[in-house]
CSV table of C-alpha atoms in Angstrom, one decimal:
chain,number,residue,atom,x,y,z
A,1,MET,CA,-47.8,7.8,-22.4
A,2,PRO,CA,-47.0,9.8,-25.7
A,3,ASP,CA,-43.1,9.8,-26.4
A,4,ASP,CA,-42.7,13.4,-25.9
A,5,VAL,CA,-44.2,13.1,-22.3
A,6,PHE,CA,-41.9,10.2,-21.6
A,7,THR,CA,-38.9,12.4,-23.0
A,8,GLY,CA,-39.8,15.2,-20.8
A,9,LEU,CA,-40.0,12.8,-17.6
A,10,VAL,CA,-36.6,11.4,-18.6
A,11,ASP,CA,-35.1,14.9,-19.1
A,12,ALA,CA,-36.6,16.2,-15.8
A,13,HIS,CA,-35.3,13.3,-13.6
A,14,TYR,CA,-32.7,11.1,-15.1
A,15,ALA,CA,-29.8,13.2,-14.0
A,16,SER,CA,-30.9,13.2,-10.3
A,17,LEU,CA,-31.7,9.8,-10.4
A,18,TYR,CA,-28.2,8.9,-11.7
A,19,ARG,CA,-26.5,10.6,-8.9
A,20,PHE,CA,-28.7,8.9,-6.3
A,21,ALA,CA,-27.8,5.8,-8.1
A,22,LEU,CA,-24.1,6.6,-8.0
A,23,SER,CA,-24.0,7.4,-4.3
A,24,LEU,CA,-25.8,4.0,-3.7
A,25,ALA,CA,-24.0,1.8,-6.3
A,26,ARG,CA,-20.7,3.5,-6.1
A,27,SER,CA,-19.9,2.5,-9.8
A,28,ALA,CA,-20.7,4.4,-12.9
A,29,ALA,CA,-21.6,1.7,-14.7
A,30,ASP,CA,-24.2,0.0,-12.1
A,31,ALA,CA,-25.6,3.6,-11.4
A,32,ALA,CA,-26.3,3.9,-15.2
A,33,ASP,CA,-27.8,0.4,-15.2
A,34,LEU,CA,-30.0,1.2,-12.3
A,35,THR,CA,-31.2,4.5,-13.7
A,36,GLN,CA,-31.9,3.0,-17.0
A,37,GLN,CA,-33.8,0.0,-15.2
A,38,THR,CA,-35.8,2.4,-13.2
A,39,PHE,CA,-37.2,4.0,-16.5
A,40,PHE,CA,-37.6,0.6,-18.1
A,41,ILE,CA,-39.8,-0.3,-15.3
A,42,TRP,CA,-41.8,2.8,-15.6
A,43,ALA,CA,-42.2,2.3,-19.2
A,44,THR,CA,-43.8,-1.2,-18.6
A,45,LYS,CA,-45.5,-0.5,-15.3
A,46,GLY,CA,-45.3,3.2,-14.0
A,47,ALA,CA,-47.0,4.7,-16.9
A,48,SER,CA,-50.4,3.7,-15.4
A,49,LEU,CA,-49.8,5.9,-12.5
A,50,ARG,CA,-52.8,8.2,-12.4
A,51,ASP,CA,-51.0,11.1,-10.3
A,52,ALA,CA,-48.5,12.5,-12.8
A,53,GLN,CA,-47.2,14.7,-9.8
A,54,LYS,CA,-46.1,11.4,-8.1
A,55,ALA,CA,-43.9,10.4,-10.9
A,56,LYS,CA,-40.8,11.6,-9.5
A,57,THR,CA,-41.2,10.0,-5.9
A,58,TRP,CA,-42.3,6.7,-7.9
A,59,LEU,CA,-39.0,6.8,-9.8
A,60,PHE,CA,-36.8,7.3,-6.9
A,61,THR,CA,-38.9,4.9,-4.9
A,62,THR,CA,-38.2,2.2,-7.8
A,63,LEU,CA,-34.6,2.8,-8.1
A,64,TYR,CA,-34.0,2.4,-4.3
A,65,ARG,CA,-36.0,-0.7,-4.4
A,66,GLU,CA,-34.1,-2.1,-7.2
A,67,PHE,CA,-30.9,-1.1,-5.5
A,68,ILE,CA,-32.1,-3.0,-2.3
A,69,ARG,CA,-33.2,-6.1,-4.3
A,70,THR,CA,-29.6,-6.2,-5.8
A,71,ARG,CA,-27.9,-6.0,-2.4
A,72,ARG,CA,-30.1,-8.6,-0.9
A,73,ARG,CA,-29.4,-11.0,-3.8
A,74,GLU,CA,-25.8,-10.4,-3.2
A,75,GLY,CA,-26.3,-11.0,0.7
A,76,ARG,CA,-25.0,-7.4,1.5
A,77,VAL,CA,-27.5,-6.0,3.6
A,78,SER,CA,-26.6,-5.0,7.2
A,79,SER,CA,-28.9,-4.2,10.1
A,80,ILE,CA,-29.3,-0.5,11.4
A,81,GLU,CA,-28.7,-1.8,14.8
A,82,ASP,CA,-25.3,-3.1,13.9
A,83,LEU,CA,-24.0,0.5,12.5
A,84,PRO,CA,-22.1,3.0,14.5
A,85,PRO,CA,-24.2,5.5,16.1
A,86,GLY,CA,-22.3,8.4,14.6
A,87,ASP,CA,-20.5,11.0,16.6
A,88,GLN,CA,-22.8,13.2,18.8
A,89,ASP,CA,-20.7,16.3,18.0
A,90,PRO,CA,-18.8,15.6,14.6
A,91,PRO,CA,-16.0,17.8,13.4
A,92,ASP,CA,-17.0,21.5,12.6
A,93,LEU,CA,-16.1,21.9,9.0
A,94,ASN,CA,-15.2,25.1,7.1
A,95,ALA,CA,-17.0,25.4,3.9
A,96,GLU,CA,-14.3,26.8,1.9
A,97,ASP,CA,-12.2,23.8,3.0
A,98,VAL,CA,-14.9,21.4,1.7
A,99,ALA,CA,-15.2,23.6,-1.4
A,100,ARG,CA,-11.5,23.0,-2.1
A,101,LEU,CA,-11.9,19.1,-2.1
A,102,ASP,CA,-12.4,17.5,-5.7
A,103,THR,CA,-16.1,16.4,-6.2
A,104,GLN,CA,-14.8,12.8,-6.5
A,105,VAL,CA,-13.2,13.2,-2.8
A,106,VAL,CA,-16.7,14.4,-1.5
A,107,MET,CA,-18.3,11.6,-3.4
A,108,ASP,CA,-15.9,8.9,-2.0
A,109,ALA,CA,-16.6,10.2,1.5
A,110,LEU,CA,-20.5,10.0,0.9
A,111,GLN,CA,-19.9,6.5,-0.5
A,112,GLU,CA,-18.0,5.4,2.7
A,113,ILE,CA,-21.4,5.8,4.7
A,114,ASP,CA,-23.8,3.0,5.1
A,115,PRO,CA,-26.5,2.9,2.6
A,116,ALA,CA,-28.9,3.2,5.5
A,117,PHE,CA,-27.8,6.8,6.2
A,118,ARG,CA,-26.3,7.4,2.7
A,119,ALA,CA,-29.7,7.1,1.0
A,120,PRO,CA,-31.6,9.8,3.2
A,121,LEU,CA,-28.4,11.8,3.0
A,122,THR,CA,-28.2,11.9,-0.8
A,123,LEU,CA,-31.9,12.6,-1.3
A,124,PHE,CA,-31.6,15.4,1.2
A,125,TYR,CA,-28.6,17.0,-0.9
A,126,LEU,CA,-30.4,16.5,-4.2
A,127,LYS,CA,-32.7,19.3,-2.7
A,128,ASP,CA,-35.8,18.7,-4.8
A,129,LEU,CA,-37.4,16.2,-2.4
A,130,SER,CA,-39.4,17.1,0.7
A,131,TYR,CA,-38.7,15.2,3.9
A,132,GLN,CA,-41.9,13.6,3.5
A,133,GLU,CA,-41.1,12.4,0.1
A,134,ILE,CA,-37.9,11.0,1.3
A,135,ALA,CA,-39.8,9.1,3.9
A,136,GLU,CA,-42.1,7.6,1.3
A,137,ILE,CA,-39.0,6.8,-1.2
A,138,LEU,CA,-37.2,5.1,1.8
A,139,ASP,CA,-40.6,3.6,3.1
A,140,VAL,CA,-39.7,4.8,6.6
A,141,PRO,CA,-41.5,7.0,9.1
A,142,ILE,CA,-40.3,10.8,8.9
A,143,GLY,CA,-38.8,10.5,12.2
A,144,THR,CA,-36.7,7.8,11.0
A,145,VAL,CA,-35.7,10.0,8.1
A,146,MET,CA,-34.6,12.8,10.4
A,147,SER,CA,-32.7,10.7,12.7
A,148,ARG,CA,-30.9,8.8,9.8
A,149,LEU,CA,-30.1,12.4,8.4
A,150,SER,CA,-28.7,13.5,11.6
A,151,ARG,CA,-26.4,10.3,12.0
A,152,GLY,CA,-25.7,10.4,8.4
A,153,LYS,CA,-24.5,14.0,8.3
A,154,ALA,CA,-22.3,13.3,11.5
A,155,HIS,CA,-20.6,10.4,9.5
A,156,LEU,CA,-20.2,12.5,6.5
A,157,ARG,CA,-18.6,15.4,8.5
A,158,ALA,CA,-16.2,12.7,10.0
A,159,ALA,CA,-15.4,11.2,6.8
A,160,LEU,CA,-14.5,14.6,5.0
A,161,GLU,CA,-12.4,15.6,8.0
A,162,ARG,CA,-10.5,12.5,7.5
A,163,ARG,CA,-9.9,13.4,3.8
A,164,MET,CA,-9.0,16.8,4.5
A,165,GLN,CA,-6.3,15.9,7.1
A,166,GLY,CA,-5.1,13.5,4.5
A,167,ALA,CA,-5.0,16.3,1.8
A,168,ARG,CA,-3.2,18.9,4.3
A,169,VAL,CA,0.6,19.2,3.5
A,170,ILE,CA,2.7,18.0,6.4
A,171,GLU,CA,5.6,20.3,6.9
A,172,PHE,CA,8.6,18.4,8.3
A,173,PRO,CA,11.2,20.6,10.5
A,174,ARG,CA,14.1,21.9,8.6
A,175,THR,CA,17.4,20.2,9.2
A,176,HIS,CA,20.5,22.2,8.7
A,177,ALA,CA,23.4,20.8,6.7
A,178,ARG,CA,26.5,20.8,8.6
B,1,MET,CA,-34.0,22.9,24.8
B,2,LYS,CA,-30.3,22.1,25.4
B,3,HIS,CA,-27.6,23.3,23.0
B,4,GLN,CA,-26.7,19.9,22.1
B,5,GLU,CA,-30.2,18.7,21.4
B,6,ALA,CA,-30.9,22.0,19.3
B,7,LYS,CA,-27.8,21.0,17.2
B,8,LEU,CA,-28.9,17.3,16.8
B,9,ILE,CA,-32.2,18.5,15.3
B,10,LEU,CA,-30.9,21.6,13.5
B,11,ARG,CA,-28.3,19.5,11.6
B,12,THR,CA,-31.2,18.2,9.4
B,13,HIS,CA,-32.5,21.5,8.6
B,14,ARG,CA,-32.2,22.8,5.3
B,15,ALA,CA,-30.9,26.3,4.7
B,16,ASP,CA,-33.7,27.5,2.4
B,17,GLY,CA,-36.3,26.6,4.9
B,18,ARG,CA,-38.3,24.6,2.5
B,19,TYR,CA,-39.9,21.3,3.0
B,20,ARG,CA,-39.7,21.4,6.9
B,21,PRO,CA,-41.8,18.9,8.3
B,22,ASP,CA,-44.5,20.0,10.3
B,23,ASP,CA,-42.8,19.5,13.6
B,24,PRO,CA,-42.8,22.2,16.5
B,25,LEU,CA,-39.1,21.0,17.4
B,26,PHE,CA,-37.8,22.5,14.3
B,27,ALA,CA,-39.6,25.8,15.3
B,28,ASP,CA,-38.2,25.6,19.1
B,29,ALA,CA,-34.7,24.6,17.8
B,30,LEU,CA,-34.8,27.6,15.4
B,31,ALA,CA,-35.9,30.0,18.2
B,32,GLY,CA,-33.1,28.5,20.4
B,33,ALA,CA,-30.7,29.5,17.6
B,34,ASP,CA,-32.1,33.2,17.3
B,35,LYS,CA,-31.3,33.6,21.0
B,36,ASP,CA,-27.8,32.0,20.9
B,37,PRO,CA,-25.2,33.5,18.8
B,38,VAL,CA,-23.0,30.5,19.2
B,39,LEU,CA,-25.7,28.2,17.8
B,40,ALA,CA,-26.7,30.6,15.1
B,41,GLU,CA,-23.1,30.8,13.8
B,42,TRP,CA,-22.8,26.8,14.1
B,43,LEU,CA,-25.9,26.7,12.0
B,44,ALA,CA,-24.7,29.0,9.5
B,45,ARG,CA,-21.4,26.9,9.1
B,46,GLU,CA,-23.6,24.0,8.7
B,47,HIS,CA,-25.8,25.4,6.0
B,48,ALA,CA,-22.7,26.6,4.1
B,49,VAL,CA,-21.0,23.2,4.2
B,50,ASP,CA,-24.3,21.6,3.2
B,51,ALA,CA,-24.6,23.9,0.2
B,52,VAL,CA,-21.1,23.1,-1.0
B,53,VAL,CA,-21.7,19.3,-0.6
B,54,ALA,CA,-25.1,19.7,-2.6
B,55,HIS,CA,-23.2,22.0,-5.4
B,56,LYS,CA,-20.5,18.9,-5.5
B,57,LEU,CA,-23.3,16.4,-6.1
B,58,ASP,CA,-25.1,18.5,-8.5
B,59,GLY,CA,-21.9,18.8,-10.6
B,60,ILE,CA,-21.8,15.3,-11.2
B,61,GLN,CA,-23.0,14.6,-14.9
B,62,PRO,CA,-24.4,11.3,-16.0
B,63,PRO,CA,-22.7,9.4,-19.1
B,64,ALA,CA,-23.2,11.0,-22.3
B,65,ASP,CA,-25.1,8.2,-23.7
B,66,LEU,CA,-27.4,7.6,-20.7
B,67,ARG,CA,-30.3,9.5,-21.8
B,68,GLN,CA,-30.4,8.1,-25.1
B,69,SER,CA,-30.2,4.3,-23.8
B,70,ILE,CA,-33.2,5.1,-21.6
B,71,LEU,CA,-35.2,6.4,-24.4
B,72,VAL,CA,-34.4,3.4,-27.0
B,73,GLY,CA,-35.0,1.0,-24.2
B,74,ALA,CA,-38.3,2.4,-22.9
B,75,ARG,CA,-39.4,2.6,-26.7
B,76,ALA,CA,-38.5,-1.1,-27.0
B,77,SER,CA,-40.5,-2.1,-24.0
B,78,ARG,CA,-43.5,-0.4,-25.3
B,79,LEU,CA,-43.4,-2.0,-28.4
B,80,ARG,CA,-43.1,-5.2,-26.9
B,81,ARG,CA,-46.0,-4.7,-24.8
B,82,ARG,CA,-48.0,-3.9,-28.0
B,83,GLY,CA,-46.9,-7.3,-29.3
B,84,TRP,CA,-48.2,-9.2,-26.5
B,85,ARG,CA,-51.5,-7.6,-26.9
B,86,ARG,CA,-52.1,-9.5,-30.1
B,87,PRO,CA,-54.9,-12.0,-30.0
B,88,LEU,CA,-54.0,-15.3,-28.6
B,89,TRP,CA,-55.4,-17.0,-31.9
B,90,LEU,CA,-52.9,-14.9,-34.0
B,91,ALA,CA,-50.0,-16.2,-31.8
B,92,ALA,CA,-51.1,-19.7,-32.3
B,93,ALA,CA,-51.7,-19.3,-35.9
B,94,ALA,CA,-48.0,-17.6,-36.1
B,95,ALA,CA,-46.6,-20.7,-34.2
B,96,LEU,CA,-48.3,-23.2,-36.5
B,97,VAL,CA,-47.0,-21.3,-39.7
B,98,ILE,CA,-43.5,-21.3,-38.6
B,99,ALA,CA,-43.5,-24.9,-37.5
B,100,ALA,CA,-45.0,-25.7,-40.8
B,101,THR,CA,-42.7,-23.5,-43.0
B,102,LEU,CA,-39.6,-23.6,-41.4
B,103,PRO,CA,-38.3,-27.1,-42.3
B,104,ALA,CA,-39.0,-26.3,-45.9
B,105,VAL,CA,-37.4,-22.8,-45.8
B,106,ILE,CA,-34.4,-24.3,-43.7
B,107,ARG,CA,-34.1,-27.2,-46.1
B,108,LEU,CA,-31.7,-28.6,-43.7
B,109,ARG,CA,-33.1,-30.7,-40.7
B,110,GLY,CA,-31.8,-31.6,-37.3
B,111,PRO,CA,-28.5,-30.4,-35.8
B,112,ALA,CA,-26.5,-30.8,-38.8
B,113,ALA,CA,-24.9,-28.4,-41.4
B,114,VAL,CA,-26.0,-24.8,-41.9
B,115,ASP,CA,-25.0,-22.7,-44.4
B,116,SER,CA,-25.5,-18.9,-44.9
B,117,THR,CA,-28.7,-19.2,-47.2
B,118,ALA,CA,-30.2,-21.4,-44.5
B,119,PHE,CA,-29.4,-19.1,-41.5
B,120,GLY,CA,-30.7,-16.2,-43.7
B,121,GLU,CA,-34.1,-17.8,-44.6
B,122,PHE,CA,-34.5,-18.6,-40.8
B,123,SER,CA,-34.1,-15.2,-39.9
B,124,LEU,CA,-36.5,-13.9,-42.6
B,125,ALA,CA,-39.1,-16.5,-41.6
B,126,HIS,CA,-38.8,-15.8,-38.1
B,127,LEU,CA,-39.4,-12.0,-38.7
B,128,ALA,CA,-42.3,-12.7,-41.1
B,129,THR,CA,-44.3,-15.2,-39.2
B,130,ALA,CA,-43.5,-15.2,-35.6
B,131,HIS,CA,-42.2,-11.9,-34.5
B,132,GLU,CA,-43.6,-10.5,-31.3
B,133,GLY,CA,-42.5,-7.0,-31.4
B,134,HIS,CA,-38.8,-5.4,-30.7
B,135,ALA,CA,-38.4,-7.3,-27.4
B,136,GLY,CA,-35.7,-6.2,-25.3
B,137,ALA,CA,-34.5,-7.7,-22.0
B,138,PRO,CA,-33.2,-4.7,-19.5
B,139,GLY,CA,-29.6,-6.2,-19.9
B,140,ALA,CA,-29.9,-6.7,-23.6
B,141,LEU,CA,-30.5,-3.0,-24.0
B,142,ALA,CA,-26.9,-1.8,-23.7
B,143,ILE,CA,-26.0,-4.3,-26.6
B,144,ALA,CA,-29.0,-2.7,-28.7
B,145,THR,CA,-27.7,0.8,-28.0
B,146,ALA,CA,-24.4,-0.2,-29.1
B,147,LEU,CA,-25.4,-1.7,-32.5
B,148,ALA,CA,-27.5,1.7,-32.8
B,149,THR,CA,-24.3,3.5,-32.8
B,150,ALA,CA,-21.6,1.1,-33.8
B,151,PRO,CA,-19.4,2.1,-36.8
B,152,ARG,CA,-20.1,1.0,-40.5
B,153,PRO,CA,-19.8,-1.5,-41.8
B,154,LEU,CA,-21.4,-3.7,-38.9
B,155,SER,CA,-20.0,-6.6,-40.5
B,156,THR,CA,-16.7,-5.9,-39.4
B,157,SER,CA,-17.2,-3.6,-36.5
B,158,VAL,CA,-19.6,-6.0,-34.5
B,159,SER,CA,-18.3,-8.7,-32.4
B,160,LEU,CA,-20.8,-10.4,-30.1
B,161,ASP,CA,-20.1,-13.1,-27.4
B,162,VAL,CA,-22.9,-15.8,-27.4
B,163,ASP,CA,-22.3,-16.5,-23.6
B,164,GLN,CA,-22.9,-12.8,-22.9
B,165,LEU,CA,-26.0,-12.9,-25.0
B,166,ARG,CA,-27.2,-15.6,-23.1
B,167,THR,CA,-26.3,-14.2,-19.5
B,168,VAL,CA,-27.9,-10.6,-20.3
B,169,GLY,CA,-31.3,-12.5,-21.6
B,170,CYS,CA,-31.5,-11.6,-25.1
B,171,GLN,CA,-34.5,-13.6,-26.9
B,172,ARG,CA,-33.2,-17.1,-27.6
B,173,PHE,CA,-34.3,-20.0,-30.0
B,174,ASP,CA,-33.3,-23.6,-30.6
B,175,VAL,CA,-32.7,-23.8,-34.2
B,176,PHE,CA,-30.6,-26.1,-36.3
B,177,GLY,CA,-29.8,-27.7,-32.7
B,178,ARG,CA,-28.2,-24.5,-31.8
B,179,GLU,CA,-28.9,-21.5,-29.9
B,180,VAL,CA,-29.8,-18.5,-31.7
B,181,PHE,CA,-30.1,-15.1,-30.1
B,182,GLU,CA,-31.8,-12.0,-31.5
B,183,ILE,CA,-31.3,-8.4,-30.5
B,184,CYS,CA,-33.7,-5.6,-31.9
B,185,PHE,CA,-32.2,-2.1,-32.4
B,186,GLU,CA,-33.3,1.0,-34.0
B,187,ARG,CA,-31.0,3.0,-36.2
B,188,GLU,CA,-31.8,6.0,-38.0
B,189,GLY,CA,-35.7,5.5,-37.8
B,190,THR,CA,-35.3,1.9,-39.0
B,191,TRP,CA,-35.7,-1.2,-37.0
B,192,TYR,CA,-33.2,-4.1,-37.4
B,193,HIS,CA,-32.9,-7.6,-36.0
B,194,LEU,CA,-29.5,-9.2,-35.4
B,195,TYR,CA,-29.8,-13.0,-35.3
B,196,VAL,CA,-26.4,-14.5,-33.7
B,197,MET,CA,-25.4,-18.1,-33.4
B,198,ARG,CA,-22.1,-19.8,-32.6
B,199,GLY,CA,-20.3,-21.2,-35.6
B,200,ASP,CA,-18.7,-24.5,-35.5
B,201,ALA,CA,-17.3,-27.1,-37.8
B,202,ARG,CA,-20.8,-28.0,-39.3
B,203,THR,CA,-21.8,-24.3,-40.1
B,204,ARG,CA,-20.5,-23.8,-43.6
B,205,LEU,CA,-19.9,-20.1,-43.8
B,206,ALA,CA,-17.0,-18.3,-45.3
B,207,ARG,CA,-15.4,-16.1,-42.9
B,208,GLY,CA,-14.2,-12.7,-44.1
B,209,THR,CA,-16.2,-12.7,-47.3
B,210,ALA,CA,-18.8,-10.2,-48.1
B,211,PRO,CA,-22.2,-10.8,-46.5
B,212,LEU,CA,-24.8,-13.1,-48.5
B,213,VAL,CA,-28.0,-10.8,-49.0
B,214,LEU,CA,-31.2,-12.6,-49.5
B,215,GLU,CA,-34.6,-10.9,-50.1
B,216,HIS,CA,-38.2,-12.0,-49.5
B,217,ASP,CA,-41.3,-10.2,-49.8
B,218,GLY,CA,-40.0,-6.6,-49.1
B,219,ALA,CA,-37.7,-7.9,-46.2
B,220,ALA,CA,-34.0,-8.5,-46.6
B,221,ALA,CA,-31.3,-10.4,-44.5
B,222,ALA,CA,-27.3,-10.2,-44.8
B,223,VAL,CA,-25.5,-13.4,-43.3
B,224,TRP,CA,-21.8,-13.2,-42.4
B,225,ALA,CA,-19.4,-15.1,-40.0
B,226,SER,CA,-16.7,-13.7,-38.1
B,227,ALA,CA,-14.2,-15.5,-35.8
B,228,ASP,CA,-16.5,-18.2,-34.3
B,229,THR,CA,-19.8,-16.1,-34.7
B,230,VAL,CA,-22.5,-16.1,-37.5
B,231,TYR,CA,-24.5,-13.2,-37.9
B,232,SER,CA,-27.9,-12.5,-39.8
B,233,LEU,CA,-29.0,-8.8,-39.9
B,234,VAL,CA,-32.6,-8.5,-40.9
B,235,THR,CA,-34.9,-5.6,-41.6
B,236,ARG,CA,-38.4,-5.2,-43.1
B,237,SER,CA,-37.2,-2.1,-45.0
B,238,GLY,CA,-35.6,-4.1,-47.8
B,239,ALA,CA,-31.9,-4.5,-48.9
B,240,SER,CA,-31.2,-0.8,-49.6
B,241,ALA,CA,-31.5,-0.2,-45.9
B,242,LEU,CA,-29.2,-3.2,-44.7
B,243,ARG,CA,-26.5,-2.0,-47.3
B,244,THR,CA,-26.5,1.4,-45.7
B,245,LEU,CA,-25.0,-0.5,-42.6
B,246,LEU,CA,-22.9,-3.0,-44.3
């Protein structure tokens, strides 16, 4: 693959891949390593991919697999059955309240969710991937993606609500000095 | 469709309507929202919150040097693969040449004393006879990137830990009865190769003195010692290219 084509591929996807990696790895250094490793694998294997339009899905799939491989090595994989189901009717949030939260606070809330839900949720919010592409990246049926998205969003709403409550100023009743 | 069931489905719906799965359930739930103002209002709020979260995520910027690290790392990997495509006989010949020439070049045999000249000549011989391209293990790329941007002179700004080089998977050789590690990096269009080994009582290298420069057949090496580590910086671009970094 010519250098300019590879550079174009990096420019098109590295920021989104980094954001996905950051939501998974929860550390900027690990996210950068994951992103770099993904392109390193592309340079050694992925360049032979014939369908150039599949490059984006290939990169996200590779990053996710690398993350899962690392977690397995560290023995930090939980079974989806062990996870809480998510509130059927999560808190109804106001967009303006969420907008007032720092980006880092929103990211913390997202990172609090188990990776099984966090991965489809982040891909959903990155916006440039279809549901079908998310299913391919995570290697699960599309119905599973929808189910995990719904549960993941319920978890995220609850996590955001907790942070908003924590951020609210609690006004103590005034006492009058005698 | 019940209100609660419709919410469960619509919670995964994207505001822009793009990329909907081919599922009539979405159409049914959206039709339900059209007829139910409470559900429609709830869906609008959901979409608004989603837009805010997506905007927050979109605002996260990757580290400033990540793009450059990716490009440098990938270039190194491609050069390495080209190296491996060389015919087997060439690799075998290179191995024979280095085995035959190293004892003469190094002058010192066994895990004995090493001086600057010996270490410099080893690195020149390795680059000339047995180098397989600019190898770079993924973990070593961060070090290569740091070297590509480290302040001049490298002989005072670079401080590497041999244990770390081993851990991240840098290319390793056993020479002089010691471990020698190699990191390849590109700087301003020129490739450099830094050979690193731990110094000990038997490495006769003066610390804190100016690097010793050796030249051979257009290539050049500069050797220096710092703390308990010994470095040899080599390039095929000659002594002038080395002096720009030292």
